[in-house]
Coordinates of C-alpha atoms in Angstrom, one line a residue:
M12 CA 57.4 -74.6 37.1
M13 CA 55.7 -71.6 38.6
Q14 CA 54.2 -70.4 41.9
A15 CA 50.5 -70.2 42.3
M16 CA 47.9 -69.7 45.1
Q17 CA 45.5 -72.7 45.2
I18 CA 42.8 -74.4 47.2
K19 CA 42.2 -78.1 47.2
T20 CA 38.6 -78.1 48.3
Y21 CA 35.7 -75.7 48.7
G22 CA 35.1 -74.0 52.0
Q23 CA 36.6 -71.3 54.2
V24 CA 40.1 -72.8 53.8
P25 CA 43.3 -70.7 53.3
V26 CA 44.8 -70.5 49.9
Q27 CA 48.3 -72.0 49.7
L28 CA 51.4 -71.2 47.7
V29 CA 52.3 -74.2 45.6
S30 CA 54.6 -75.0 42.7
V31 CA 52.8 -76.2 39.6
P32 CA 53.6 -76.6 35.9
V33 CA 53.4 -73.5 33.6
P34 CA 50.1 -73.9 31.7
A35 CA 50.1 -75.0 28.1
I36 CA 48.3 -72.8 25.6
E37 CA 45.7 -73.5 22.9
P38 CA 45.9 -72.1 19.4
T39 CA 43.9 -69.0 20.2
D40 CA 45.6 -68.5 23.6
V41 CA 48.5 -66.4 24.8
L42 CA 50.7 -67.1 27.8
V43 CA 51.0 -64.1 30.0
A44 CA 53.7 -63.4 32.7
V45 CA 51.4 -62.0 35.3
K46 CA 52.6 -58.8 37.0
A47 CA 49.6 -58.1 39.2
A48 CA 46.1 -59.5 39.9
G49 CA 43.0 -57.9 41.4
I50 CA 41.2 -59.2 44.5
N51 CA 37.4 -59.3 44.3
P52 CA 34.5 -60.7 46.4
I53 CA 34.0 -63.4 43.7
D54 CA 37.4 -64.9 44.8
F55 CA 36.3 -65.7 48.3
K56 CA 32.8 -66.6 47.1
T57 CA 34.4 -69.1 44.7
R58 CA 36.6 -70.5 47.4
N59 CA 33.6 -70.9 49.7
G60 CA 31.6 -72.7 47.0
E61 CA 28.9 -70.0 46.8
V62 CA 28.9 -69.8 43.0
K63 CA 28.9 -73.5 42.2
L64 CA 25.5 -73.2 40.5
L65 CA 26.8 -70.6 38.2
A66 CA 30.4 -71.7 37.6
K67 CA 32.0 -75.1 38.2
H68 CA 35.7 -75.7 38.8
Q69 CA 38.0 -78.6 39.2
M70 CA 40.3 -79.0 42.2
P71 CA 43.0 -78.1 43.0
L72 CA 42.0 -74.6 41.8
T73 CA 44.1 -71.6 41.3
L74 CA 42.0 -68.6 42.3
G75 CA 42.0 -65.1 40.8
H76 CA 39.7 -63.5 38.2
E77 CA 41.6 -60.5 36.7
F78 CA 45.2 -59.6 35.9
A79 CA 47.7 -57.4 34.1
G80 CA 50.9 -58.7 32.6
V81 CA 53.1 -59.3 29.5
I82 CA 52.6 -61.8 26.8
V83 CA 55.5 -64.3 26.6
K84 CA 54.1 -66.8 24.1
V85 CA 51.3 -66.8 21.5
G86 CA 49.2 -69.6 20.0
G87 CA 49.4 -70.6 16.4
Q88 CA 46.2 -68.8 15.4
V89 CA 46.8 -65.6 17.3
K90 CA 47.1 -62.5 15.0
Q91 CA 46.1 -59.5 17.1
F92 CA 48.6 -59.9 19.9
K93 CA 52.4 -60.5 20.0
V94 CA 55.1 -61.4 22.4
G95 CA 55.9 -58.4 24.5
D96 CA 52.5 -56.8 24.5
E97 CA 51.3 -55.5 27.8
V98 CA 47.7 -56.7 28.3
Y99 CA 45.0 -57.0 31.0
G100 CA 41.9 -59.1 31.2
R101 CA 39.3 -61.2 33.0
P102 CA 39.7 -64.9 32.0
R103 CA 36.4 -66.7 31.4
D104 CA 34.9 -68.6 34.3
S105 CA 36.3 -72.0 33.3
R106 CA 39.8 -70.7 33.1
I107 CA 40.3 -68.5 36.2
G108 CA 43.7 -68.6 38.0
T109 CA 45.3 -65.2 38.0
F110 CA 47.0 -65.6 41.4
A111 CA 49.9 -67.2 39.6
E112 CA 53.2 -66.3 37.9
Y113 CA 51.8 -67.4 34.5
L114 CA 48.3 -67.6 32.9
A115 CA 47.1 -69.1 29.7
V116 CA 44.2 -67.0 28.5
D117 CA 42.1 -66.9 25.3
T118 CA 42.7 -63.7 23.3
G119 CA 38.9 -63.0 23.3
D120 CA 39.2 -62.3 27.0
I121 CA 42.0 -59.7 27.0
A122 CA 42.9 -56.2 25.7
L123 CA 46.0 -54.1 25.5
K124 CA 46.7 -52.5 28.8
P125 CA 45.9 -48.7 29.0
Q126 CA 49.1 -46.9 28.3
N127 CA 48.5 -44.4 31.2
L128 CA 48.3 -47.1 33.9
S129 CA 50.8 -49.2 35.8
F130 CA 50.4 -52.9 36.0
I131 CA 49.2 -52.5 39.6
E132 CA 46.5 -50.0 38.5
A133 CA 45.4 -52.0 35.5
A134 CA 45.1 -55.3 37.3
G135 CA 42.2 -54.0 39.4
L136 CA 40.1 -52.9 36.4
P137 CA 38.9 -55.8 34.2
L138 CA 36.4 -57.4 36.5
V139 CA 34.9 -54.2 38.0
G140 CA 35.1 -52.4 34.7
L141 CA 33.3 -55.1 32.8
T142 CA 30.8 -55.6 35.6
S143 CA 30.0 -51.8 35.4
Y144 CA 29.8 -51.8 31.6
Q145 CA 27.6 -54.8 31.3
A146 CA 25.2 -53.5 34.0
L147 CA 25.0 -49.9 32.8
V148 CA 25.4 -50.3 29.0
D149 CA 24.4 -53.9 28.0
I150 CA 21.5 -54.4 30.4
A151 CA 20.3 -51.0 31.5
H152 CA 21.1 -49.0 28.3
I153 CA 21.7 -45.9 30.4
Q154 CA 20.9 -42.6 28.6
A155 CA 22.0 -39.1 29.3
G156 CA 19.9 -37.4 31.9
Q157 CA 18.7 -40.5 33.6
K158 CA 18.9 -40.9 37.3
V159 CA 21.0 -43.7 38.7
L160 CA 21.8 -45.0 42.2
I161 CA 25.1 -46.8 42.5
Q162 CA 25.4 -48.5 45.9
A163 CA 28.7 -48.4 47.8
G164 CA 30.4 -45.8 45.7
A165 CA 33.8 -46.1 47.3
G166 CA 34.1 -49.8 46.6
G167 CA 35.9 -51.5 43.7
V168 CA 32.8 -51.7 41.5
G169 CA 31.1 -48.6 42.7
S170 CA 34.1 -46.3 42.1
I171 CA 34.3 -47.4 38.5
A172 CA 30.5 -47.5 37.9
I173 CA 30.1 -43.9 39.0
Q174 CA 32.7 -42.7 36.6
L175 CA 31.2 -44.8 33.7
A176 CA 27.7 -43.5 34.5
K177 CA 28.9 -39.9 34.4
S178 CA 30.7 -40.5 31.1
L179 CA 27.3 -41.6 29.8
G180 CA 25.7 -38.4 31.0
A181 CA 23.7 -39.8 33.9
Y182 CA 22.8 -38.1 37.2
V183 CA 24.4 -40.3 39.8
A184 CA 23.6 -40.8 43.5
T185 CA 25.6 -43.1 45.7
T186 CA 25.8 -44.4 49.2
A187 CA 29.0 -43.9 51.2
S188 CA 30.4 -43.5 54.7
P189 CA 31.2 -39.9 56.0
T190 CA 35.0 -40.6 55.4
S191 CA 34.3 -41.5 51.8
T192 CA 32.1 -38.5 50.8
V193 CA 34.9 -36.4 49.3
L194 CA 36.2 -39.5 47.4
V195 CA 33.0 -40.4 45.7
K196 CA 32.3 -36.8 44.8
R197 CA 35.8 -36.8 43.2
F198 CA 34.6 -39.7 41.1
G199 CA 31.7 -37.5 39.9
A200 CA 28.7 -38.5 42.2
D201 CA 26.1 -35.7 42.1
K202 CA 24.4 -36.8 45.4
V203 CA 25.9 -38.7 48.3
I204 CA 23.8 -40.5 50.9
N205 CA 25.6 -40.9 54.2
Y206 CA 24.3 -44.4 55.1
H207 CA 25.3 -44.0 58.7
Q208 CA 22.7 -41.3 59.1
Q209 CA 20.3 -41.6 56.2
D210 CA 18.2 -44.4 54.6
F211 CA 18.5 -43.9 50.9
S212 CA 15.0 -45.3 50.3
Q213 CA 13.6 -42.4 52.3
V214 CA 15.6 -39.7 50.4
L215 CA 15.6 -40.8 46.8
H216 CA 12.6 -41.0 44.5
G217 CA 11.9 -41.4 40.8
Y218 CA 15.1 -43.1 39.8
D219 CA 15.6 -44.9 36.5
L220 CA 18.1 -47.4 37.7
V221 CA 19.6 -48.9 40.8
F222 CA 22.9 -50.7 40.4
D223 CA 22.9 -53.0 43.5
T224 CA 26.2 -54.3 44.8
L225 CA 25.0 -55.0 48.3
G226 CA 22.0 -57.2 48.2
H227 CA 19.9 -58.2 51.2
T228 CA 17.8 -55.3 52.7
N229 CA 19.4 -52.8 50.5
L230 CA 18.1 -54.6 47.5
K231 CA 14.5 -54.7 48.9
K232 CA 14.7 -51.0 49.6
A233 CA 15.9 -50.3 46.0
F234 CA 12.5 -51.2 44.6
R235 CA 10.9 -48.2 46.4
I236 CA 13.0 -45.5 44.8
L237 CA 12.4 -46.5 41.2
K238 CA 9.9 -44.8 39.0
S239 CA 7.4 -47.0 37.1
G240 CA 9.3 -48.8 34.3
G241 CA 12.6 -48.4 36.2
R242 CA 15.2 -51.1 36.6
I243 CA 17.4 -52.8 39.2
V244 CA 20.6 -54.6 38.1
S245 CA 22.1 -56.6 40.9
V246 CA 25.4 -58.5 41.3
S247 CA 24.6 -59.4 44.9
G248 CA 21.0 -60.6 44.8
L249 CA 19.9 -64.0 43.6
P250 CA 19.7 -65.1 39.9
N251 CA 16.1 -65.4 38.8
A252 CA 14.3 -67.4 36.1
R253 CA 14.8 -64.7 33.5
F254 CA 18.6 -64.9 34.1
A255 CA 18.5 -68.7 33.7
R256 CA 16.6 -68.3 30.3
Q257 CA 18.9 -65.6 29.0
T258 CA 22.0 -67.5 29.9
H259 CA 20.6 -70.8 28.4
R260 CA 20.7 -72.8 31.6
S261 CA 18.6 -75.9 32.2
W262 CA 14.9 -75.8 32.9
R263 CA 15.6 -77.2 36.3
K264 CA 17.8 -74.2 37.2
A265 CA 15.1 -71.9 35.8
V266 CA 12.6 -73.4 38.1
L267 CA 15.0 -73.4 41.0
F268 CA 16.0 -69.8 40.5
G269 CA 12.3 -68.8 40.0
L270 CA 11.3 -70.3 43.3
A271 CA 14.2 -68.7 45.1
T272 CA 13.2 -65.2 43.8
L273 CA 9.5 -65.3 44.2
N274 CA 9.7 -62.3 46.5
L275 CA 11.7 -60.3 43.9
T276 CA 9.1 -61.2 41.2
W277 CA 6.4 -60.0 43.5
W278 CA 8.2 -56.7 44.1
E279 CA 8.7 -56.3 40.3
Q280 CA 4.9 -56.5 39.9
K281 CA 4.1 -54.3 42.9
Y282 CA 6.3 -51.5 41.8
H283 CA 6.1 -52.0 38.0
V284 CA 9.8 -52.3 37.6
R285 CA 12.3 -54.9 36.4
Y286 CA 15.0 -56.9 38.3
D287 CA 18.0 -58.3 36.5
F288 CA 20.8 -60.4 38.0
L289 CA 24.2 -59.9 36.4
F290 CA 27.0 -62.6 36.4
M291 CA 29.7 -60.8 34.5
K292 CA 31.2 -62.4 31.4
A293 CA 34.7 -62.1 30.1
N294 CA 34.8 -59.8 27.1
G295 CA 38.0 -58.4 25.6
A296 CA 36.1 -56.2 23.0
E297 CA 34.2 -54.4 25.8
L298 CA 37.4 -54.2 27.8
A299 CA 39.0 -52.4 24.9
K300 CA 36.2 -49.9 24.9
L301 CA 36.9 -49.2 28.6
T302 CA 40.6 -48.8 27.7
N303 CA 39.6 -45.9 25.5
L304 CA 37.7 -44.2 28.3
I305 CA 40.7 -44.8 30.7
E306 CA 43.2 -43.3 28.3
Q307 CA 40.9 -40.3 27.8
G308 CA 41.0 -39.8 31.5
K309 CA 37.2 -40.4 32.0
I310 CA 37.8 -43.4 34.2
K311 CA 40.6 -43.6 36.8
P312 CA 41.3 -46.6 39.1
L313 CA 41.6 -46.4 42.8
V314 CA 44.0 -48.8 44.6
D315 CA 43.5 -49.4 48.3
Q316 CA 46.3 -51.8 49.2
V317 CA 48.9 -54.0 47.5
F318 CA 49.9 -57.5 48.9
P319 CA 52.7 -59.8 47.6
L320 CA 51.6 -63.1 46.0
A321 CA 52.6 -65.1 49.1
K322 CA 50.2 -62.9 51.2
T323 CA 47.2 -63.5 49.0
Q324 CA 45.3 -65.0 52.0
A325 CA 45.8 -61.8 53.9
A326 CA 44.5 -59.9 50.9
L327 CA 41.3 -62.1 50.8
D328 CA 40.8 -61.6 54.5
Y329 CA 41.0 -57.8 54.1
S330 CA 38.6 -58.0 51.2
E331 CA 36.0 -59.9 53.2
K332 CA 35.9 -57.2 55.8
G333 CA 34.3 -55.0 53.1
R334 CA 36.2 -51.8 54.2
A335 CA 38.4 -51.2 51.2
H336 CA 38.3 -48.0 49.3
G337 CA 39.0 -49.0 45.7
K338 CA 40.8 -52.2 44.7
I339 CA 43.0 -54.6 46.6
I340 CA 45.9 -55.9 44.4
V341 CA 48.2 -58.9 44.6
K342 CA 51.6 -58.0 43.2
V343 CA 53.0 -61.1 41.4
A344 CA 56.2 -59.8 39.9
D345 CA 58.2 -56.6 39.4

């Protein structure tokens, strides 16, 4: 048996510490003794049922979307990992559950943990790292010299995205509070917009890309700062019909998403730009590429607070306030 943090139904209900069986592994899986897990907005959005159209889960559900730990068992077809390997990863949507002492995870979703990071530091990187990589590299194809706005530069995603964009040679602007200005400059931001005093849409012009992590009015304003042919990649807006087609979802969802984003389509046409919604996918190969950048010192994680497993609900509450600088981590084991 093992300890895990679960919910029994969707809604704003507290996660509870329960005792459940250690998961069995498939031939291409490994069993990981989880040392630490990262907290992300997707955790409370999953709990609240806000992503049911994109990812369905069975109840009771162990929450948690990223981890770092040690392999204690390997499946019969596993060749690239062995017992004792220190790994980190983001399990695929159908197999989340990192707020637990053990996790069964497909080897396609993990990579060796960066040697220069602790388990605490590494646990907060897979989701935000892959989100940043897929936004900037897979979708936007950022090139050296291009101008990029990354919203909320002191946050979990923003702090990694700034560093990744700089490693790709981009000119990076970001939004931050006055108390975070020094921090985001340390990450490499070339221009910092104090959102308490400035409206970024009145200051920035001619940008190639906006990486939107905030949504709502900030997303609408983002269209104004792009040059013709520019792009918005959003993790906080709504999925559109293009996203439905690209991810092979049903025609019903394509119609539904299209109707829900008619305003975004209109703004695309008005400003001659493109809007893409990103729902990050697990990808161990891309995580290994990030590992190389981390070990070269080009990307460094920022940990805000660490909570014990039994206090996961407090960690989620803190995350929902949206005031963390860097990542919130759940320490599962020493």
